[in-house]
PDB file of C-alpha atoms in Angstrom:
ATOM      1  CA  MET A 285       0.024   0.021   0.027  1.00  0.00           C
ATOM      2  CA  ASN A 286       1.491   3.205  -1.076  1.00  0.00           C
ATOM      3  CA  LEU A 287       1.754   6.450   0.985  1.00  0.00           C
ATOM      4  CA  MET A 288      -1.091   8.286  -0.687  1.00  0.00           C
ATOM      5  CA  MET A 289      -3.478   5.369  -0.154  1.00  0.00           C
ATOM      6  CA  ILE A 290      -2.677   5.380   3.594  1.00  0.00           C
ATOM      7  CA  ILE A 291      -3.315   9.124   3.626  1.00  0.00           C
ATOM      8  CA  TYR A 292      -6.650   8.777   1.891  1.00  0.00           C
ATOM      9  CA  ILE A 293      -7.809   6.009   4.330  1.00  0.00           C
ATOM     10  CA  THR A 294      -6.663   8.024   7.335  1.00  0.00           C
ATOM     11  CA  ILE A 295      -8.547  11.016   6.153  1.00  0.00           C
ATOM     12  CA  ALA A 296     -11.650   8.953   5.507  1.00  0.00           C
ATOM     13  CA  ILE A 297     -11.503   7.445   9.047  1.00  0.00           C
ATOM     14  CA  LEU A 298     -11.021  10.850  10.579  1.00  0.00           C
ATOM     15  CA  PHE A 299     -14.128  12.138   8.604  1.00  0.00           C
ATOM     16  CA  VAL A 300     -16.261   9.374   9.790  1.00  0.00           C
ATOM     17  CA  ILE A 301     -15.172   9.917  13.413  1.00  0.00           C
ATOM     18  CA  MET A 302     -15.879  13.596  13.134  1.00  0.00           C
ATOM     19  CA  LEU A 303     -19.320  12.940  11.512  1.00  0.00           C
ATOM     20  CA  TYR A 304     -20.249  10.534  14.222  1.00  0.00           C
ATOM     21  CA  LYS A 305     -19.311  12.995  16.927  1.00  0.00           C
ATOM     22  CA  TYR A 306     -21.275  15.807  15.169  1.00  0.00           C
ATOM     23  CA  TYR A 307     -24.468  13.672  15.080  1.00  0.00           C
ATOM     24  CA  LYS A 308     -23.849  12.464  18.650  1.00  0.00           C
ATOM     25  CA  ILE A 309     -23.592  16.074  19.845  1.00  0.00           C
ATOM     26  CA  LYS A 310     -26.738  17.044  17.827  1.00  0.00           C
ATOM     27  CA  TYR A 311     -28.582  14.100  19.315  1.00  0.00           C
ATOM     28  CA  ASN A 312     -27.627  14.905  22.875  1.00  0.00           C
ATOM     29  CA  ASN A 313     -28.556  18.570  22.249  1.00  0.00           C
ATOM     30  CA  SER A 314     -32.003  17.462  21.106  1.00  0.00           C
ATOM     31  CA  VAL A 315     -32.476  15.465  24.280  1.00  0.00           C
ATOM     32  CA  ASP A 316     -31.286  18.476  26.431  1.00  0.00           C
ATOM     33  CA  ASP A 317     -33.870  20.786  24.543  1.00  0.00           C
ATOM     34  CA  PHE A 318     -36.751  18.387  25.328  1.00  0.00           C
ATOM     35  CA  LYS A 319     -35.792  18.250  28.976  1.00  0.00           C
ATOM     36  CA  LYS A 320     -35.530  22.065  29.176  1.00  0.00           C
ATOM     37  CA  GLU A 321     -38.996  22.723  27.619  1.00  0.00           C
ATOM     38  CA  LEU A 322     -41.600  22.799  30.371  1.00  0.00           C
ATOM     39  CA  VAL A 323     -45.239  22.618  29.725  1.00  0.00           C
ATOM     40  CA  ASP A 324     -48.057  23.060  32.261  1.00  0.00           C
ATOM     41  CA  ILE A 325     -50.047  20.022  31.334  1.00  0.00           C
ATOM     42  CA  ASP A 326     -52.248  20.499  34.335  1.00  0.00           C
ATOM     43  CA  MET A 327     -53.848  23.635  32.843  1.00  0.00           C
ATOM     44  CA  TYR A 328     -55.306  21.614  30.002  1.00  0.00           C
ATOM     45  CA  PHE A 329     -57.309  19.116  32.227  1.00  0.00           C
ATOM     46  CA  TYR A 330     -61.046  19.342  31.996  1.00  0.00           C
ATOM     47  CA  SER A 331     -62.903  21.574  34.296  1.00  0.00           C
ATOM     48  CA  ASP A 332     -66.432  23.114  34.008  1.00  0.00           C
ATOM     49  CA  LEU A 333     -65.003  26.626  33.984  1.00  0.00           C
ATOM     50  CA  TYR A 334     -62.386  25.680  31.311  1.00  0.00           C
ATOM     51  CA  LEU A 335     -64.965  24.182  29.141  1.00  0.00           C
ATOM     52  CA  LYS A 336     -67.363  27.119  29.668  1.00  0.00           C
ATOM     53  CA  ASN A 337     -64.643  29.628  28.585  1.00  0.00           C
ATOM     54  CA  SER A 338     -63.556  27.572  25.578  1.00  0.00           C
ATOM     55  CA  LYS A 339     -64.144  29.545  22.362  1.00  0.00           C
ATOM     56  CA  ASN A 340     -62.098  27.589  19.763  1.00  0.00           C
ATOM     57  CA  ARG A 341     -62.566  24.241  18.184  1.00  0.00           C
ATOM     58  CA  LYS A 342     -61.606  21.645  20.701  1.00  0.00           C
ATOM     59  CA  VAL A 343     -59.052  18.892  20.745  1.00  0.00           C
ATOM     60  CA  TRP A 344     -60.124  16.162  23.100  1.00  0.00           C
ATOM     61  CA  VAL A 345     -57.563  13.786  24.693  1.00  0.00           C
ATOM     62  CA  HIS A 346     -58.992  10.944  26.694  1.00  0.00           C
ATOM     63  CA  LEU A 347     -56.674   9.359  29.306  1.00  0.00           C
ATOM     64  CA  PRO A 348     -57.375   5.584  29.547  1.00  0.00           C
ATOM     65  CA  PHE A 349     -56.818   5.746  33.276  1.00  0.00           C
ATOM     66  CA  GLU A 350     -57.565   7.936  36.219  1.00  0.00           C
ATOM     67  CA  ARG A 351     -55.600  11.228  36.398  1.00  0.00           C
ATOM     68  CA  ASN A 352     -52.863  11.226  39.025  1.00  0.00           C
ATOM     69  CA  SER A 353     -53.847  12.992  42.267  1.00  0.00           C
ATOM     70  CA  ARG A 354     -50.585  14.778  41.975  1.00  0.00           C
ATOM     71  CA  LYS A 355     -50.591  17.676  39.471  1.00  0.00           C
ATOM     72  CA  TRP A 356     -48.533  17.421  36.253  1.00  0.00           C
ATOM     73  CA  ASP A 357     -46.881  20.738  36.963  1.00  0.00           C
ATOM     74  CA  SER A 358     -44.407  20.370  34.178  1.00  0.00           C
ATOM     75  CA  PHE A 359     -43.236  18.131  31.492  1.00  0.00           C
ATOM     76  CA  GLY A 360     -41.482  15.481  33.274  1.00  0.00           C
ATOM     77  CA  SER A 361     -43.966  14.682  36.014  1.00  0.00           C
ATOM     78  CA  ARG A 362     -45.376  11.203  36.539  1.00  0.00           C
ATOM     79  CA  THR A 363     -48.458  10.362  34.386  1.00  0.00           C
ATOM     80  CA  THR A 364     -50.536   8.021  36.525  1.00  0.00           C
ATOM     81  CA  THR A 365     -50.626   6.480  40.034  1.00  0.00           C
ATOM     82  CA  SER A 366     -49.678   3.072  38.619  1.00  0.00           C
ATOM     83  CA  LEU A 367     -47.767   3.554  35.439  1.00  0.00           C
ATOM     84  CA  ASN A 368     -45.031   5.882  34.448  1.00  0.00           C
ATOM     85  CA  LEU A 369     -46.076   6.400  30.768  1.00  0.00           C
ATOM     86  CA  ALA A 370     -43.422   8.939  29.866  1.00  0.00           C
ATOM     87  CA  TYR A 371     -43.784   8.184  26.092  1.00  0.00           C
ATOM     88  CA  MET A 372     -47.447   9.255  26.395  1.00  0.00           C
ATOM     89  CA  THR A 373     -46.470  12.536  28.335  1.00  0.00           C
ATOM     90  CA  LEU A 374     -44.177  13.330  25.483  1.00  0.00           C
ATOM     91  CA  CYS A 375     -47.093  12.681  22.994  1.00  0.00           C
ATOM     92  CA  ILE A 376     -49.443  14.947  24.891  1.00  0.00           C
ATOM     93  CA  LYS A 377     -46.736  17.582  25.083  1.00  0.00           C
ATOM     94  CA  SER A 378     -46.395  17.490  21.240  1.00  0.00           C
ATOM     95  CA  ILE A 379     -50.167  17.889  20.890  1.00  0.00           C
ATOM     96  CA  ILE A 380     -50.138  20.940  23.008  1.00  0.00           C
ATOM     97  CA  ASP A 381     -47.044  22.347  21.310  1.00  0.00           C
ATOM     98  CA  TRP A 382     -48.533  22.020  17.809  1.00  0.00           C
ATOM     99  CA  CYS A 383     -52.270  22.617  18.423  1.00  0.00           C
ATOM    100  CA  GLY A 384     -52.406  24.788  21.552  1.00  0.00           C
ATOM    101  CA  GLN A 385     -52.572  28.058  19.669  1.00  0.00           C
ATOM    102  CA  THR A 386     -55.341  26.956  17.262  1.00  0.00           C
ATOM    103  CA  TYR A 387     -57.547  24.702  19.355  1.00  0.00           C
ATOM    104  CA  ASP A 388     -58.644  24.519  22.991  1.00  0.00           C
ATOM    105  CA  ILE A 389     -57.032  21.280  24.287  1.00  0.00           C
ATOM    106  CA  ILE A 390     -59.106  19.413  26.885  1.00  0.00           C
ATOM    107  CA  ILE A 391     -57.643  16.345  28.604  1.00  0.00           C
ATOM    108  CA  TYR A 392     -60.153  14.329  30.439  1.00  0.00           C
ATOM    109  CA  ASP A 393     -60.563  10.812  31.969  1.00  0.00           C
ATOM    110  CA  ASP A 394     -63.508   8.547  32.949  1.00  0.00           C
ATOM    111  CA  THR A 395     -64.174  10.506  36.185  1.00  0.00           C
ATOM    112  CA  ASN A 396     -65.094  13.565  34.050  1.00  0.00           C
ATOM    113  CA  ILE A 397     -67.774  11.802  32.052  1.00  0.00           C
ATOM    114  CA  PRO A 398     -70.775  12.533  34.326  1.00  0.00           C
ATOM    115  CA  SER A 399     -69.873  16.288  34.196  1.00  0.00           C
ATOM    116  CA  LEU A 400     -69.331  16.330  30.376  1.00  0.00           C
ATOM    117  CA  LEU A 401     -72.494  14.135  29.707  1.00  0.00           C
ATOM    118  CA  PRO A 402     -74.984  14.744  32.566  1.00  0.00           C
ATOM    119  CA  ASP A 403     -77.487  12.429  31.072  1.00  0.00           C
ATOM    120  CA  THR A 404     -75.159   9.440  31.250  1.00  0.00           C
ATOM    121  CA  THR A 405     -76.547   6.642  33.355  1.00  0.00           C
ATOM    122  CA  VAL A 406     -73.595   4.147  33.195  1.00  0.00           C
ATOM    123  CA  ASP A 407     -70.805   4.450  35.715  1.00  0.00           C
ATOM    124  CA  LEU A 408     -67.701   3.761  33.751  1.00  0.00           C
ATOM    125  CA  LEU A 409     -65.670   3.396  37.007  1.00  0.00           C
ATOM    126  CA  LYS A 410     -67.609   0.269  37.709  1.00  0.00           C
ATOM    127  CA  LEU A 411     -66.864  -1.305  34.341  1.00  0.00           C
ATOM    128  CA  SER A 412     -63.735  -3.255  33.088  1.00  0.00           C
ATOM    129  CA  GLY A 413     -62.482  -5.064  30.080  1.00  0.00           C
ATOM    130  CA  SER A 414     -64.174  -4.949  26.665  1.00  0.00           C
ATOM    131  CA  LEU A 415     -67.443  -3.546  28.170  1.00  0.00           C
ATOM    132  CA  LEU A 416     -65.510  -0.550  29.477  1.00  0.00           C
ATOM    133  CA  ASP A 417     -63.781  -0.050  26.194  1.00  0.00           C
ATOM    134  CA  LYS A 418     -67.194  -0.006  24.373  1.00  0.00           C
ATOM    135  CA  TYR A 419     -68.747   2.397  26.879  1.00  0.00           C
ATOM    136  CA  ARG A 420     -65.760   4.737  26.624  1.00  0.00           C
ATOM    137  CA  GLU A 421     -66.173   4.793  22.922  1.00  0.00           C
ATOM    138  CA  TYR A 422     -69.940   5.508  23.266  1.00  0.00           C
ATOM    139  CA  CYS A 423     -69.033   8.476  25.497  1.00  0.00           C
ATOM    140  CA  LYS A 424     -66.399   9.741  23.096  1.00  0.00           C
ATOM    141  CA  LEU A 425     -68.883   9.823  20.356  1.00  0.00           C
ATOM    142  CA  GLN A 426     -71.400  11.596  22.475  1.00  0.00           C
ATOM    143  CA  ILE A 427     -68.827  14.218  23.628  1.00  0.00           C
ATOM    144  CA  LEU A 428     -67.821  14.867  20.082  1.00  0.00           C
ATOM    145  CA  ASN A 429     -71.395  15.346  18.923  1.00  0.00           C
ATOM    146  CA  GLU A 430     -72.291  17.560  21.844  1.00  0.00           C
ATOM    147  CA  TYR A 431     -69.312  19.883  21.720  1.00  0.00           C
ATOM    148  CA  GLY A 432     -67.644  19.237  18.346  1.00  0.00           C
ATOM    149  CA  GLY A 433     -63.873  19.017  17.883  1.00  0.00           C
ATOM    150  CA  ILE A 434     -61.299  16.289  17.355  1.00  0.00           C
ATOM    151  CA  MET A 435     -60.564  13.210  19.417  1.00  0.00           C
ATOM    152  CA  ILE A 436     -56.754  12.593  19.316  1.00  0.00           C
ATOM    153  CA  PRO A 437     -55.419   9.561  21.220  1.00  0.00           C
ATOM    154  CA  PRO A 438     -52.927  10.370  23.949  1.00  0.00           C
ATOM    155  CA  SER A 439     -50.286   8.185  22.234  1.00  0.00           C
ATOM    156  CA  PHE A 440     -50.184  10.341  19.019  1.00  0.00           C
ATOM    157  CA  PHE A 441     -46.934  12.212  18.587  1.00  0.00           C
ATOM    158  CA  MET A 442     -47.608  15.301  16.494  1.00  0.00           C
ATOM    159  CA  ARG A 443     -45.163  16.780  13.948  1.00  0.00           C
ATOM    160  CA  GLN A 444     -47.577  19.336  12.400  1.00  0.00           C
ATOM    161  CA  ASN A 445     -50.820  21.066  13.396  1.00  0.00           C
ATOM    162  CA  ILE A 446     -53.763  18.877  12.819  1.00  0.00           C
ATOM    163  CA  LYS A 447     -55.551  21.782  11.132  1.00  0.00           C
ATOM    164  CA  ASN A 448     -53.721  20.767   7.996  1.00  0.00           C
ATOM    165  CA  ILE A 449     -56.085  17.727   7.708  1.00  0.00           C
ATOM    166  CA  ASP A 450     -59.016  18.751   9.804  1.00  0.00           C
ATOM    167  CA  ASN A 451     -62.356  19.418   8.136  1.00  0.00           C
ATOM    168  CA  PRO A 452     -64.503  21.102  10.876  1.00  0.00           C
ATOM    169  CA  ASP A 453     -67.788  20.717   8.917  1.00  0.00           C
ATOM    170  CA  ILE A 454     -68.030  16.921   8.656  1.00  0.00           C
ATOM    171  CA  PHE A 455     -67.800  13.771  10.714  1.00  0.00           C
ATOM    172  CA  TYR A 456     -64.656  11.785   9.765  1.00  0.00           C
ATOM    173  CA  VAL A 457     -62.558   8.880  11.136  1.00  0.00           C
ATOM    174  CA  CYS A 458     -59.250   7.483  10.323  1.00  0.00           C
ATOM    175  CA  GLU A 459     -57.303   4.498   8.804  1.00  0.00           C
ATOM    176  CA  THR A 460     -55.309   2.461  11.267  1.00  0.00           C
ATOM    177  CA  MET A 461     -53.716  -0.918  10.985  1.00  0.00           C
ATOM    178  CA  ASN A 462     -54.957  -4.266  12.365  1.00  0.00           C
ATOM    179  CA  ASP A 463     -52.782  -5.734  15.027  1.00  0.00           C
ATOM    180  CA  THR A 464     -55.312  -7.892  16.797  1.00  0.00           C
ATOM    181  CA  ASN A 465     -57.552  -9.965  14.542  1.00  0.00           C
ATOM    182  CA  VAL A 466     -56.025 -12.196  11.753  1.00  0.00           C
ATOM    183  CA  SER A 467     -59.396 -12.471  10.039  1.00  0.00           C
ATOM    184  CA  TYR A 468     -59.353  -8.731   9.055  1.00  0.00           C
ATOM    185  CA  SER A 469     -57.342  -7.050   6.406  1.00  0.00           C
ATOM    186  CA  ASN A 470     -54.299  -4.973   7.321  1.00  0.00           C
ATOM    187  CA  SER A 471     -56.323  -1.771   7.135  1.00  0.00           C
ATOM    188  CA  ILE A 472     -59.015  -0.849   9.539  1.00  0.00           C
ATOM    189  CA  ILE A 473     -61.247   2.228   9.478  1.00  0.00           C
ATOM    190  CA  SER A 474     -61.566   3.361  13.115  1.00  0.00           C
ATOM    191  CA  THR A 475     -62.330   6.080  15.545  1.00  0.00           C
ATOM    192  CA  GLN A 476     -58.788   6.143  17.087  1.00  0.00           C
ATOM    193  CA  LEU A 477     -58.655   9.649  15.643  1.00  0.00           C
ATOM    194  CA  MET A 478     -61.912  11.259  14.578  1.00  0.00           C
ATOM    195  CA  GLY A 479     -63.369  14.744  14.228  1.00  0.00           C
ATOM    196  CA  SER A 480     -66.872  16.382  13.846  1.00  0.00           C
ATOM    197  CA  ASN A 481     -68.860  19.494  14.154  1.00  0.00           C
ATOM    198  CA  GLN A 482     -71.584  19.741  16.779  1.00  0.00           C
ATOM    199  CA  ASN A 483     -74.830  17.831  16.264  1.00  0.00           C
ATOM    200  CA  ASN A 484     -73.591  16.222  13.121  1.00  0.00           C
ATOM    201  CA  GLN A 485     -76.293  14.271  11.320  1.00  0.00           C
ATOM    202  CA  GLU A 486     -74.020  11.399  10.367  1.00  0.00           C
ATOM    203  CA  LEU A 487     -72.492  11.147  13.800  1.00  0.00           C
ATOM    204  CA  THR A 488     -75.949  11.301  15.407  1.00  0.00           C
ATOM    205  CA  LYS A 489     -77.104   8.454  13.230  1.00  0.00           C
ATOM    206  CA  TYR A 490     -73.963   6.375  14.140  1.00  0.00           C
ATOM    207  CA  ILE A 491     -74.501   6.969  17.860  1.00  0.00           C
ATOM    208  CA  GLU A 492     -78.058   5.742  17.608  1.00  0.00           C
ATOM    209  CA  VAL A 493     -76.823   2.546  15.868  1.00  0.00           C
ATOM    210  CA  TYR A 494     -74.006   2.012  18.204  1.00  0.00           C
ATOM    211  CA  ALA A 495     -76.118   2.481  21.222  1.00  0.00           C
ATOM    212  CA  LYS A 496     -78.637  -0.159  19.807  1.00  0.00           C
ATOM    213  CA  GLU A 497     -75.855  -2.637  19.057  1.00  0.00           C
ATOM    214  CA  LEU A 498     -74.281  -1.936  22.518  1.00  0.00           C
ATOM    215  CA  LYS A 499     -77.382  -3.143  24.368  1.00  0.00           C
ATOM    216  CA  GLU A 500     -77.249  -6.318  22.242  1.00  0.00           C
ATOM    217  CA  ASP A 501     -73.572  -6.899  22.841  1.00  0.00           C
ATOM    218  CA  PHE A 502     -72.315  -6.662  19.236  1.00  0.00           C
ATOM    219  CA  GLY A 503     -68.996  -8.462  19.966  1.00  0.00           C
ATOM    220  CA  ASP A 504     -65.945  -6.957  18.254  1.00  0.00           C
ATOM    221  CA  SER A 505     -66.447  -3.304  18.052  1.00  0.00           C
ATOM    222  CA  ASN A 506     -63.618  -2.758  15.527  1.00  0.00           C
ATOM    223  CA  HIS A 507     -65.405  -5.067  13.019  1.00  0.00           C
ATOM    224  CA  PHE A 508     -68.753  -3.323  13.682  1.00  0.00           C
ATOM    225  CA  ALA A 509     -67.366   0.162  13.217  1.00  0.00           C
ATOM    226  CA  MET A 510     -65.323  -0.680  10.113  1.00  0.00           C
ATOM    227  CA  ASN A 511     -68.373  -2.264   8.328  1.00  0.00           C
ATOM    228  CA  TYR A 512     -70.593   0.688   9.312  1.00  0.00           C
ATOM    229  CA  PHE A 513     -68.117   3.284   8.075  1.00  0.00           C
ATOM    230  CA  LYS A 514     -67.556   1.502   4.788  1.00  0.00           C
ATOM    231  CA  GLN A 515     -71.210   0.917   4.090  1.00  0.00           C
ATOM    232  CA  ASN A 516     -72.144   4.573   4.955  1.00  0.00           C
ATOM    233  CA  GLY A 517     -69.268   6.228   3.073  1.00  0.00           C
ATOM    234  CA  ILE A 518     -67.967   8.008   6.127  1.00  0.00           C
ATOM    235  CA  PRO A 519     -64.782   9.899   5.144  1.00  0.00           C
ATOM    236  CA  TYR A 520     -61.514   8.873   6.738  1.00  0.00           C
ATOM    237  CA  ILE A 521     -57.969  10.128   7.099  1.00  0.00           C
ATOM    238  CA  ASP A 522     -55.381   8.075   5.032  1.00  0.00           C
ATOM    239  CA  GLY A 523     -53.176   6.137   7.237  1.00  0.00           C
ATOM    240  CA  LYS A 524     -50.137   7.722   5.521  1.00  0.00           C
ATOM    241  CA  LEU A 525     -51.000  11.041   7.160  1.00  0.00           C
ATOM    242  CA  ILE A 526     -51.046   9.718  10.693  1.00  0.00           C
ATOM    243  CA  GLY A 527     -48.098   7.200  10.586  1.00  0.00           C
ATOM    244  CA  THR A 528     -50.124   4.009  10.415  1.00  0.00           C
ATOM    245  CA  LYS A 529     -48.823   3.465   6.814  1.00  0.00           C
ATOM    246  CA  ASP A 530     -45.422   4.444   5.378  1.00  0.00           C
ATOM    247  CA  ARG A 531     -44.847   6.433   2.184  1.00  0.00           C
ATOM    248  CA  TYR A 532     -45.337   3.263   0.072  1.00  0.00           C
ATOM    249  CA  ASN A 533     -48.694   2.261   1.684  1.00  0.00           C
ATOM    250  CA  ASN A 534     -47.137  -0.534   3.748  1.00  0.00           C
ATOM    251  CA  LYS A 535     -48.554  -1.285   7.190  1.00  0.00           C
ATOM    252  CA  ILE A 536     -46.620   0.031  10.112  1.00  0.00           C
ATOM    253  CA  CYS A 537     -47.053  -2.357  13.073  1.00  0.00           C
ATOM    254  CA  LEU A 538     -46.000  -2.001  16.668  1.00  0.00           C
ATOM    255  CA  GLU A 539     -43.108  -4.350  16.090  1.00  0.00           C
ATOM    256  CA  ASP A 540     -41.800  -1.861  13.502  1.00  0.00           C
ATOM    257  CA  LEU A 541     -42.172   1.056  15.824  1.00  0.00           C
ATOM    258  CA  MET A 542     -40.318  -0.848  18.602  1.00  0.00           C
ATOM    259  CA  SER A 543     -37.382  -1.774  16.319  1.00  0.00           C
ATOM    260  CA  ASN A 544     -34.500   0.336  15.076  1.00  0.00           C
ATOM    261  CA  LYS A 545     -35.306  -0.075  11.424  1.00  0.00           C
ATOM    262  CA  LYS A 546     -35.762   2.914   9.323  1.00  0.00           C
ATOM    263  CA  ILE A 547     -39.284   3.847   8.289  1.00  0.00           C
ATOM    264  CA  ILE A 548     -39.961   6.319   5.540  1.00  0.00           C
ATOM    265  CA  LEU A 549     -43.057   8.309   6.195  1.00  0.00           C
ATOM    266  CA  ASP A 550     -45.146  10.311   3.787  1.00  0.00           C
ATOM    267  CA  LYS A 551     -43.855  13.901   3.381  1.00  0.00           C
ATOM    268  CA  ASN A 552     -47.321  15.205   4.251  1.00  0.00           C
ATOM    269  CA  HIS A 553     -47.852  13.256   7.487  1.00  0.00           C
ATOM    270  CA  ILE A 554     -48.740  15.161  10.589  1.00  0.00           C
ATOM    271  CA  GLY A 555     -47.638  12.728  13.194  1.00  0.00           C
ATOM    272  CA  LEU A 556     -47.096   9.110  14.439  1.00  0.00           C
ATOM    273  CA  TYR A 557     -49.792   7.089  16.066  1.00  0.00           C
ATOM    274  CA  ILE A 558     -48.421   4.791  18.600  1.00  0.00           C
ATOM    275  CA  PRO A 559     -50.897   1.837  18.931  1.00  0.00           C
ATOM    276  CA  GLU A 560     -52.602   1.414  22.430  1.00  0.00           C
ATOM    277  CA  GLN A 561     -51.310  -2.204  22.334  1.00  0.00           C
ATOM    278  CA  LEU A 562     -47.984  -0.886  23.528  1.00  0.00           C
ATOM    279  CA  MET A 563     -49.446  -0.609  27.075  1.00  0.00           C
ATOM    280  CA  LYS A 564     -50.803  -4.118  26.911  1.00  0.00           C
ATOM    281  CA  ARG A 565     -47.814  -6.078  25.402  1.00  0.00           C
ATOM    282  CA  THR A 566     -45.847  -7.849  28.087  1.00  0.00           C
ATOM    283  CA  LYS A 567     -42.970  -7.737  25.634  1.00  0.00           C
ATOM    284  CA  TYR A 568     -42.799  -3.944  25.741  1.00  0.00           C
ATOM    285  CA  ASN A 569     -43.570  -3.330  29.358  1.00  0.00           C
ATOM    286  CA  TRP A 570     -39.966  -2.094  29.812  1.00  0.00           C
ATOM    287  CA  TYR A 571     -40.581   0.834  27.457  1.00  0.00           C
ATOM    288  CA  CYS A 572     -43.676   1.919  29.407  1.00  0.00           C
ATOM    289  CA  LYS A 573     -41.578   2.155  32.598  1.00  0.00           C
ATOM    290  CA  LEU A 574     -38.910   4.351  31.143  1.00  0.00           C
ATOM    291  CA  ASN A 575     -38.663   8.053  32.201  1.00  0.00           C
ATOM    292  CA  GLU A 576     -38.707  10.876  29.671  1.00  0.00           C
ATOM    293  CA  GLU A 577     -34.873  11.036  29.192  1.00  0.00           C
ATOM    294  CA  ASP A 578     -34.628   7.300  28.680  1.00  0.00           C
ATOM    295  CA  VAL A 579     -37.571   7.247  26.272  1.00  0.00           C
ATOM    296  CA  LEU A 580     -35.775   9.811  24.060  1.00  0.00           C
ATOM    297  CA  GLN A 581     -32.408   7.999  24.292  1.00  0.00           C
ATOM    298  CA  CYS A 582     -33.901   4.519  23.470  1.00  0.00           C
ATOM    299  CA  GLN A 583     -32.795   2.809  20.291  1.00  0.00           C
ATOM    300  CA  VAL A 584     -36.238   2.302  18.701  1.00  0.00           C
ATOM    301  CA  PHE A 585     -37.952   4.073  15.945  1.00  0.00           C
ATOM    302  CA  ILE A 586     -40.547   5.784  18.253  1.00  0.00           C
ATOM    303  CA  SER A 587     -37.676   7.566  20.036  1.00  0.00           C
ATOM    304  CA  TYR A 588     -35.853   8.357  16.850  1.00  0.00           C
ATOM    305  CA  TYR A 589     -39.030   9.927  15.506  1.00  0.00           C
ATOM    306  CA  MET A 590     -39.513  12.062  18.709  1.00  0.00           C
ATOM    307  CA  LEU A 591     -36.132  13.640  18.215  1.00  0.00           C
ATOM    308  CA  SER A 592     -36.204  14.043  14.484  1.00  0.00           C
ATOM    309  CA  GLU A 593     -36.742  17.365  12.843  1.00  0.00           C
TER     310      GLU A 593
END
């Protein structure tokens, strides 16, 4: 090997080392920026006065557990009495950051249902399992019809303001991916993310049908909802726009999100939906127990995405 070749190789190695250090510093700075940004999440929790003073279109975020008795004074606090769902805190923070200037964000849990829907006769706090899930869904539909707005899951990490895809004059749902039932196709039309104006005719009709089926115990609610939306032509948001499909229309499953593989998302997407199965899969319990800093430093796609620009 001649001298010039050795010099070229040495320069190449030095360049790679410098490039690695540059991106390492950039990554660490991104983590530091997240840690420094405080957000008073507590001020967005539902209260009668907050709702009364709300003037803008609403973004509703339902927590699938009871709110911690301790206040979420800042980004970085615990999120529940039993689980430290730091990744969910990061998602809620992103919703506030991107939508807080355009929408009135209201975070609520099951204990707020009687106040939001005074005519409700079912006590959700006494339910569990699939029955609880179905009645939660029923209440979400009623809230949306009563007050209008958008239901955004607390596990949705936003990259743009949802106003870019929101149509405030119609009832719409979204396209998510099937991770539970092998008898379905990969694509499911669901209400994981949905929007409507107040007293929407299509939504009112769906609520009536849903209530009737609920009394008759209609089994799999995903299957029922998907069939209804397809048969009645309910508009839905393409999965490519919310990170349930990649740029090439391929399904993005939880295993993909929890790997370090590269996922190419559509250039017009507004955020990344993290399936609720993450909380239920024993395999991924470790991720649910991480604090905010550890979530951001984790070597999985979700964490990479949170730090990306």
